[in-house]
Amino acid sequence: MTDSGAAGWRRHLPSGPFIAVAALAVGAIGGAVVYAGLYNIGADAPHSKPVYWMIDQLRDRSIAVRSRNIVVPANLMDVKRLQSGAGLYTEMCSGCHLAPGMEKTEISQGLYPSAPELFRYPQHSAKEQFWIIKHGVKLTAMAAWGKTHSDELIWDMVAFVRQLPKMSAAQYQAAIASAPEDHDAMMKDMPGMAKPMP
C-alpha cells in the first residue's frame, strides 16, 4: 500500500481521543452496573442467552488452548486405573455429576450452571478432562483437584469418566465394588492431606 493509500485508510479510523473517551464511557457504564448490583448473581436466576453463550465460548476456548500440550498416558485404559478412578469418582464427583442409575442429588439440582451428567455423553477430550479436573473451572462449582490429588490419580479419574457413558447402572455398581481401597486410603500420602494428631 502506498503512503497516500495508508493515509486515506487512516482517515476512516476513529481518532485516538475518540477511542479513549469511548473506552472511558464503557468503563464508567460497566462500573455503574457493577456498583448498583444490577446483574442478579443468584444461582437460581439463569444468565441471559448472550451472556451464557459468551461464558460457554470463553470456557471452552480457554480449556482447549491450555490443554493442547498435555500428553495422555499410553496406559490410560489400564484396568487398575479404571478401578482406582471408580473409587475416586464415586467419592468426589458423583454428588454433582451423578452416575448411571443415580437419582439427582440436592447439590446437583441447585448448581448453576448445572454440572454435566458425565454418564450421558462424552464431554471433552482426555486432555481437556485432565485439565478441568486438575485446575477446576471458575464461576462453577468445579474444584481444582490438582491442589490435593497427584497427576496419576487425576488420570485415573479421566480413565473412569471416559468409560461412564458405556456403563449401565449394574456395571457402575460393579466398578465401584472393584475399587482397590477407599478414598481416604488413596489420599493418605497426598500433600496437605495428613490429619492432625489428636
PDB file of C-alpha atoms in Angstrom:
ATOM      1  CA  MET A   1       0.000   0.000   0.000  1.00  0.00           C
ATOM      2  CA  THR A   2       1.350   3.464  -0.930  1.00  0.00           C
ATOM      3  CA  ASP A   3       1.804   6.252   1.625  1.00  0.00           C
ATOM      4  CA  SER A   4      -1.194   8.108   0.209  1.00  0.00           C
ATOM      5  CA  GLY A   5      -3.299   4.933   0.364  1.00  0.00           C
ATOM      6  CA  ALA A   6      -2.313   4.338   4.006  1.00  0.00           C
ATOM      7  CA  ALA A   7      -3.128   7.929   4.892  1.00  0.00           C
ATOM      8  CA  GLY A   8      -6.537   7.599   3.233  1.00  0.00           C
ATOM      9  CA  TRP A   9      -7.237   4.403   5.188  1.00  0.00           C
ATOM     10  CA  ARG A  10      -6.267   6.061   8.486  1.00  0.00           C
ATOM     11  CA  ARG A  11      -8.746   8.880   7.837  1.00  0.00           C
ATOM     12  CA  HIS A  12     -11.574   6.299   8.126  1.00  0.00           C
ATOM     13  CA  LEU A  13     -10.420   5.094  11.545  1.00  0.00           C
ATOM     14  CA  PRO A  14     -11.649   6.743  14.791  1.00  0.00           C
ATOM     15  CA  SER A  15      -9.198   9.218  16.311  1.00  0.00           C
ATOM     16  CA  GLY A  16      -7.144   8.391  19.386  1.00  0.00           C
ATOM     17  CA  PRO A  17      -9.029  10.830  21.635  1.00  0.00           C
ATOM     18  CA  PHE A  18     -12.382   9.404  20.453  1.00  0.00           C
ATOM     19  CA  ILE A  19     -11.269   5.853  21.293  1.00  0.00           C
ATOM     20  CA  ALA A  20     -10.040   6.990  24.738  1.00  0.00           C
ATOM     21  CA  VAL A  21     -13.342   8.761  25.510  1.00  0.00           C
ATOM     22  CA  ALA A  22     -15.378   5.752  24.278  1.00  0.00           C
ATOM     23  CA  ALA A  23     -13.306   3.383  26.440  1.00  0.00           C
ATOM     24  CA  LEU A  24     -13.808   5.595  29.490  1.00  0.00           C
ATOM     25  CA  ALA A  25     -17.568   5.750  28.840  1.00  0.00           C
ATOM     26  CA  VAL A  26     -17.848   1.966  28.506  1.00  0.00           C
ATOM     27  CA  GLY A  27     -15.766   1.515  31.673  1.00  0.00           C
ATOM     28  CA  ALA A  28     -17.925   4.022  33.578  1.00  0.00           C
ATOM     29  CA  ILE A  29     -21.143   2.299  32.490  1.00  0.00           C
ATOM     30  CA  GLY A  30     -19.724  -1.108  33.414  1.00  0.00           C
ATOM     31  CA  GLY A  31     -18.597   0.219  36.792  1.00  0.00           C
ATOM     32  CA  ALA A  32     -22.023   1.713  37.454  1.00  0.00           C
ATOM     33  CA  VAL A  33     -23.758  -1.593  36.588  1.00  0.00           C
ATOM     34  CA  VAL A  34     -21.446  -3.487  38.964  1.00  0.00           C
ATOM     35  CA  TYR A  35     -21.746  -0.929  41.778  1.00  0.00           C
ATOM     36  CA  ALA A  36     -25.541  -0.788  41.523  1.00  0.00           C
ATOM     37  CA  GLY A  37     -25.746  -4.593  41.678  1.00  0.00           C
ATOM     38  CA  LEU A  38     -27.980  -4.667  38.603  1.00  0.00           C
ATOM     39  CA  TYR A  39     -26.883  -8.145  37.483  1.00  0.00           C
ATOM     40  CA  ASN A  40     -28.555 -10.887  39.516  1.00  0.00           C
ATOM     41  CA  ILE A  41     -25.733 -13.255  40.530  1.00  0.00           C
ATOM     42  CA  GLY A  42     -28.103 -15.755  42.188  1.00  0.00           C
ATOM     43  CA  ALA A  43     -27.708 -19.358  41.031  1.00  0.00           C
ATOM     44  CA  ASP A  44     -31.492 -19.599  40.674  1.00  0.00           C
ATOM     45  CA  ALA A  45     -31.601 -16.772  38.083  1.00  0.00           C
ATOM     46  CA  PRO A  46     -30.250 -18.048  34.714  1.00  0.00           C
ATOM     47  CA  HIS A  47     -27.933 -15.923  32.588  1.00  0.00           C
ATOM     48  CA  SER A  48     -29.376 -14.292  29.501  1.00  0.00           C
ATOM     49  CA  LYS A  49     -28.670 -16.241  26.302  1.00  0.00           C
ATOM     50  CA  PRO A  50     -25.911 -13.851  25.096  1.00  0.00           C
ATOM     51  CA  VAL A  51     -24.142 -13.956  28.486  1.00  0.00           C
ATOM     52  CA  TYR A  52     -24.424 -17.764  28.673  1.00  0.00           C
ATOM     53  CA  TRP A  53     -23.083 -18.095  25.110  1.00  0.00           C
ATOM     54  CA  MET A  54     -20.152 -15.808  25.880  1.00  0.00           C
ATOM     55  CA  ILE A  55     -19.269 -17.749  29.072  1.00  0.00           C
ATOM     56  CA  ASP A  56     -19.542 -21.055  27.173  1.00  0.00           C
ATOM     57  CA  GLN A  57     -17.174 -19.810  24.471  1.00  0.00           C
ATOM     58  CA  LEU A  58     -14.726 -18.370  26.999  1.00  0.00           C
ATOM     59  CA  ARG A  59     -14.652 -21.621  28.995  1.00  0.00           C
ATOM     60  CA  ASP A  60     -14.337 -23.958  26.016  1.00  0.00           C
ATOM     61  CA  ARG A  61     -11.622 -21.963  24.245  1.00  0.00           C
ATOM     62  CA  SER A  62      -9.664 -21.422  27.474  1.00  0.00           C
ATOM     63  CA  ILE A  63      -9.681 -25.157  28.232  1.00  0.00           C
ATOM     64  CA  ALA A  64      -8.804 -26.142  24.649  1.00  0.00           C
ATOM     65  CA  VAL A  65      -5.833 -23.752  24.498  1.00  0.00           C
ATOM     66  CA  ARG A  66      -4.438 -24.690  27.913  1.00  0.00           C
ATOM     67  CA  SER A  67      -4.810 -28.450  27.461  1.00  0.00           C
ATOM     68  CA  ARG A  68      -3.402 -28.843  23.952  1.00  0.00           C
ATOM     69  CA  ASN A  69       0.149 -29.803  25.022  1.00  0.00           C
ATOM     70  CA  ILE A  70      -0.874 -32.319  27.690  1.00  0.00           C
ATOM     71  CA  VAL A  71       0.405 -35.823  26.954  1.00  0.00           C
ATOM     72  CA  VAL A  72      -2.136 -38.599  27.550  1.00  0.00           C
ATOM     73  CA  PRO A  73      -0.599 -41.674  29.238  1.00  0.00           C
ATOM     74  CA  ALA A  74      -0.310 -44.724  26.991  1.00  0.00           C
ATOM     75  CA  ASN A  75      -1.882 -46.872  29.727  1.00  0.00           C
ATOM     76  CA  LEU A  76      -4.943 -44.650  30.210  1.00  0.00           C
ATOM     77  CA  MET A  77      -7.362 -47.586  29.841  1.00  0.00           C
ATOM     78  CA  ASP A  78      -5.424 -49.866  32.195  1.00  0.00           C
ATOM     79  CA  VAL A  79      -7.765 -51.866  34.479  1.00  0.00           C
ATOM     80  CA  LYS A  80      -6.006 -50.622  37.624  1.00  0.00           C
ATOM     81  CA  ARG A  81      -6.581 -47.017  36.543  1.00  0.00           C
ATOM     82  CA  LEU A  82     -10.262 -47.701  35.934  1.00  0.00           C
ATOM     83  CA  GLN A  83     -10.640 -49.368  39.344  1.00  0.00           C
ATOM     84  CA  SER A  84      -8.910 -46.504  41.129  1.00  0.00           C
ATOM     85  CA  GLY A  85     -10.924 -43.980  39.124  1.00  0.00           C
ATOM     86  CA  ALA A  86     -14.170 -45.690  40.113  1.00  0.00           C
ATOM     87  CA  GLY A  87     -13.419 -45.173  43.803  1.00  0.00           C
ATOM     88  CA  LEU A  88     -12.379 -41.566  43.293  1.00  0.00           C
ATOM     89  CA  TYR A  89     -15.374 -40.718  41.112  1.00  0.00           C
ATOM     90  CA  THR A  90     -17.984 -42.085  43.487  1.00  0.00           C
ATOM     91  CA  GLU A  91     -16.487 -40.203  46.445  1.00  0.00           C
ATOM     92  CA  MET A  92     -15.622 -36.895  44.779  1.00  0.00           C
ATOM     93  CA  CYS A  93     -17.699 -36.448  41.636  1.00  0.00           C
ATOM     94  CA  SER A  94     -20.983 -38.366  41.709  1.00  0.00           C
ATOM     95  CA  GLY A  95     -22.738 -35.916  44.051  1.00  0.00           C
ATOM     96  CA  CYS A  96     -22.668 -33.255  41.302  1.00  0.00           C
ATOM     97  CA  HIS A  97     -22.142 -35.196  38.061  1.00  0.00           C
ATOM     98  CA  LEU A  98     -24.281 -38.222  39.061  1.00  0.00           C
ATOM     99  CA  ALA A  99     -23.819 -41.750  37.677  1.00  0.00           C
ATOM    100  CA  PRO A 100     -25.801 -44.467  35.873  1.00  0.00           C
ATOM    101  CA  GLY A 101     -28.899 -45.360  37.900  1.00  0.00           C
ATOM    102  CA  MET A 102     -28.354 -42.498  40.357  1.00  0.00           C
ATOM    103  CA  GLU A 103     -31.133 -40.052  41.250  1.00  0.00           C
ATOM    104  CA  LYS A 104     -30.472 -36.309  41.174  1.00  0.00           C
ATOM    105  CA  THR A 105     -28.963 -35.067  44.444  1.00  0.00           C
ATOM    106  CA  GLU A 106     -29.750 -31.892  46.359  1.00  0.00           C
ATOM    107  CA  ILE A 107     -26.490 -30.314  45.254  1.00  0.00           C
ATOM    108  CA  SER A 108     -26.832 -31.347  41.597  1.00  0.00           C
ATOM    109  CA  GLN A 109     -30.254 -29.705  41.432  1.00  0.00           C
ATOM    110  CA  GLY A 110     -29.012 -26.453  42.991  1.00  0.00           C
ATOM    111  CA  LEU A 111     -25.936 -25.878  40.822  1.00  0.00           C
ATOM    112  CA  TYR A 112     -25.894 -23.206  38.121  1.00  0.00           C
ATOM    113  CA  PRO A 113     -24.625 -23.738  35.611  1.00  0.00           C
ATOM    114  CA  SER A 114     -25.674 -27.329  36.216  1.00  0.00           C
ATOM    115  CA  ALA A 115     -22.858 -29.875  36.299  1.00  0.00           C
ATOM    116  CA  PRO A 116     -22.836 -32.075  33.178  1.00  0.00           C
ATOM    117  CA  GLU A 117     -24.097 -35.607  33.808  1.00  0.00           C
ATOM    118  CA  LEU A 118     -20.932 -37.309  32.608  1.00  0.00           C
ATOM    119  CA  PHE A 119     -22.517 -40.738  32.125  1.00  0.00           C
ATOM    120  CA  ARG A 120     -24.957 -39.455  29.498  1.00  0.00           C
ATOM    121  CA  TYR A 121     -22.428 -38.496  26.816  1.00  0.00           C
ATOM    122  CA  PRO A 122     -18.712 -37.755  26.395  1.00  0.00           C
ATOM    123  CA  GLN A 123     -17.933 -34.137  27.231  1.00  0.00           C
ATOM    124  CA  HIS A 124     -14.331 -33.369  26.261  1.00  0.00           C
ATOM    125  CA  SER A 125     -11.114 -34.954  25.040  1.00  0.00           C
ATOM    126  CA  ALA A 126      -8.951 -36.805  27.571  1.00  0.00           C
ATOM    127  CA  LYS A 127      -6.513 -33.854  27.621  1.00  0.00           C
ATOM    128  CA  GLU A 128      -9.312 -31.412  28.346  1.00  0.00           C
ATOM    129  CA  GLN A 129     -10.810 -33.652  31.044  1.00  0.00           C
ATOM    130  CA  PHE A 130      -7.421 -33.875  32.757  1.00  0.00           C
ATOM    131  CA  TRP A 131      -7.018 -30.079  32.673  1.00  0.00           C
ATOM    132  CA  ILE A 132     -10.556 -29.482  34.002  1.00  0.00           C
ATOM    133  CA  ILE A 133     -10.173 -31.953  36.875  1.00  0.00           C
ATOM    134  CA  LYS A 134      -6.723 -30.631  37.805  1.00  0.00           C
ATOM    135  CA  HIS A 135      -7.419 -26.888  37.545  1.00  0.00           C
ATOM    136  CA  GLY A 136     -11.181 -26.594  38.086  1.00  0.00           C
ATOM    137  CA  VAL A 137     -13.393 -24.015  36.376  1.00  0.00           C
ATOM    138  CA  LYS A 138     -14.082 -20.507  37.666  1.00  0.00           C
ATOM    139  CA  LEU A 139     -17.720 -19.424  38.137  1.00  0.00           C
ATOM    140  CA  THR A 140     -18.857 -23.030  38.573  1.00  0.00           C
ATOM    141  CA  ALA A 141     -18.659 -25.459  41.478  1.00  0.00           C
ATOM    142  CA  MET A 142     -15.889 -27.425  39.718  1.00  0.00           C
ATOM    143  CA  ALA A 143     -12.999 -27.665  42.183  1.00  0.00           C
ATOM    144  CA  ALA A 144      -9.291 -27.686  41.278  1.00  0.00           C
ATOM    145  CA  TRP A 145      -8.493 -31.231  42.418  1.00  0.00           C
ATOM    146  CA  GLY A 146      -4.829 -30.781  41.464  1.00  0.00           C
ATOM    147  CA  LYS A 147      -4.282 -28.960  44.765  1.00  0.00           C
ATOM    148  CA  THR A 148      -4.779 -32.219  46.665  1.00  0.00           C
ATOM    149  CA  HIS A 149      -4.510 -35.035  44.090  1.00  0.00           C
ATOM    150  CA  SER A 150      -1.496 -36.234  42.103  1.00  0.00           C
ATOM    151  CA  ASP A 151      -1.497 -36.290  38.312  1.00  0.00           C
ATOM    152  CA  GLU A 152      -1.643 -40.084  38.475  1.00  0.00           C
ATOM    153  CA  LEU A 153      -4.896 -40.027  40.459  1.00  0.00           C
ATOM    154  CA  ILE A 154      -6.328 -37.396  38.129  1.00  0.00           C
ATOM    155  CA  TRP A 155      -5.551 -39.609  35.118  1.00  0.00           C
ATOM    156  CA  ASP A 156      -7.310 -42.454  36.960  1.00  0.00           C
ATOM    157  CA  MET A 157     -10.409 -40.246  37.188  1.00  0.00           C
ATOM    158  CA  VAL A 158     -10.136 -39.341  33.497  1.00  0.00           C
ATOM    159  CA  ALA A 159      -9.915 -43.027  32.572  1.00  0.00           C
ATOM    160  CA  PHE A 160     -13.069 -43.814  34.526  1.00  0.00           C
ATOM    161  CA  VAL A 161     -15.036 -40.771  33.327  1.00  0.00           C
ATOM    162  CA  ARG A 162     -14.327 -41.802  29.724  1.00  0.00           C
ATOM    163  CA  GLN A 163     -15.975 -45.171  30.385  1.00  0.00           C
ATOM    164  CA  LEU A 164     -19.068 -43.818  32.164  1.00  0.00           C
ATOM    165  CA  PRO A 165     -21.222 -43.282  29.036  1.00  0.00           C
ATOM    166  CA  LYS A 166     -20.828 -47.007  28.199  1.00  0.00           C
ATOM    167  CA  MET A 167     -21.966 -48.221  31.637  1.00  0.00           C
ATOM    168  CA  SER A 168     -25.316 -49.468  32.858  1.00  0.00           C
ATOM    169  CA  ALA A 169     -26.337 -48.938  36.476  1.00  0.00           C
ATOM    170  CA  ALA A 170     -25.279 -52.519  37.293  1.00  0.00           C
ATOM    171  CA  GLN A 171     -21.890 -52.048  35.630  1.00  0.00           C
ATOM    172  CA  TYR A 172     -21.357 -48.827  37.570  1.00  0.00           C
ATOM    173  CA  GLN A 173     -22.072 -50.599  40.873  1.00  0.00           C
ATOM    174  CA  ALA A 174     -19.675 -53.403  39.889  1.00  0.00           C
ATOM    175  CA  ALA A 175     -16.987 -50.823  39.053  1.00  0.00           C
ATOM    176  CA  ILE A 176     -17.378 -49.172  42.456  1.00  0.00           C
ATOM    177  CA  ALA A 177     -17.110 -52.559  44.158  1.00  0.00           C
ATOM    178  CA  SER A 178     -13.849 -53.198  42.261  1.00  0.00           C
ATOM    179  CA  ALA A 179     -12.131 -50.073  43.677  1.00  0.00           C
ATOM    180  CA  PRO A 180      -8.939 -51.225  45.406  1.00  0.00           C
ATOM    181  CA  GLU A 181      -9.325 -49.044  48.503  1.00  0.00           C
ATOM    182  CA  ASP A 182     -11.489 -46.257  49.809  1.00  0.00           C
ATOM    183  CA  HIS A 183     -10.841 -42.591  49.113  1.00  0.00           C
ATOM    184  CA  ASP A 184      -9.191 -41.872  52.476  1.00  0.00           C
ATOM    185  CA  ALA A 185      -6.724 -44.700  51.929  1.00  0.00           C
ATOM    186  CA  MET A 186      -5.855 -43.434  48.438  1.00  0.00           C
ATOM    187  CA  MET A 187      -5.336 -39.923  49.769  1.00  0.00           C
ATOM    188  CA  LYS A 188      -3.247 -40.708  52.842  1.00  0.00           C
ATOM    189  CA  ASP A 189       0.087 -39.832  51.172  1.00  0.00           C
ATOM    190  CA  MET A 190      -1.095 -36.797  49.226  1.00  0.00           C
ATOM    191  CA  PRO A 191       0.387 -33.375  50.206  1.00  0.00           C
ATOM    192  CA  GLY A 192      -1.757 -31.435  52.634  1.00  0.00           C
ATOM    193  CA  MET A 193      -3.947 -34.439  53.465  1.00  0.00           C
ATOM    194  CA  ALA A 194      -2.184 -35.583  56.656  1.00  0.00           C
ATOM    195  CA  LYS A 195      -4.625 -35.478  59.572  1.00  0.00           C
ATOM    196  CA  PRO A 196      -3.506 -33.640  62.714  1.00  0.00           C
ATOM    197  CA  MET A 197      -2.635 -35.755  65.723  1.00  0.00           C
ATOM    198  CA  PRO A 198      -5.428 -35.833  68.393  1.00  0.00           C
TER     199      PRO A 198
END
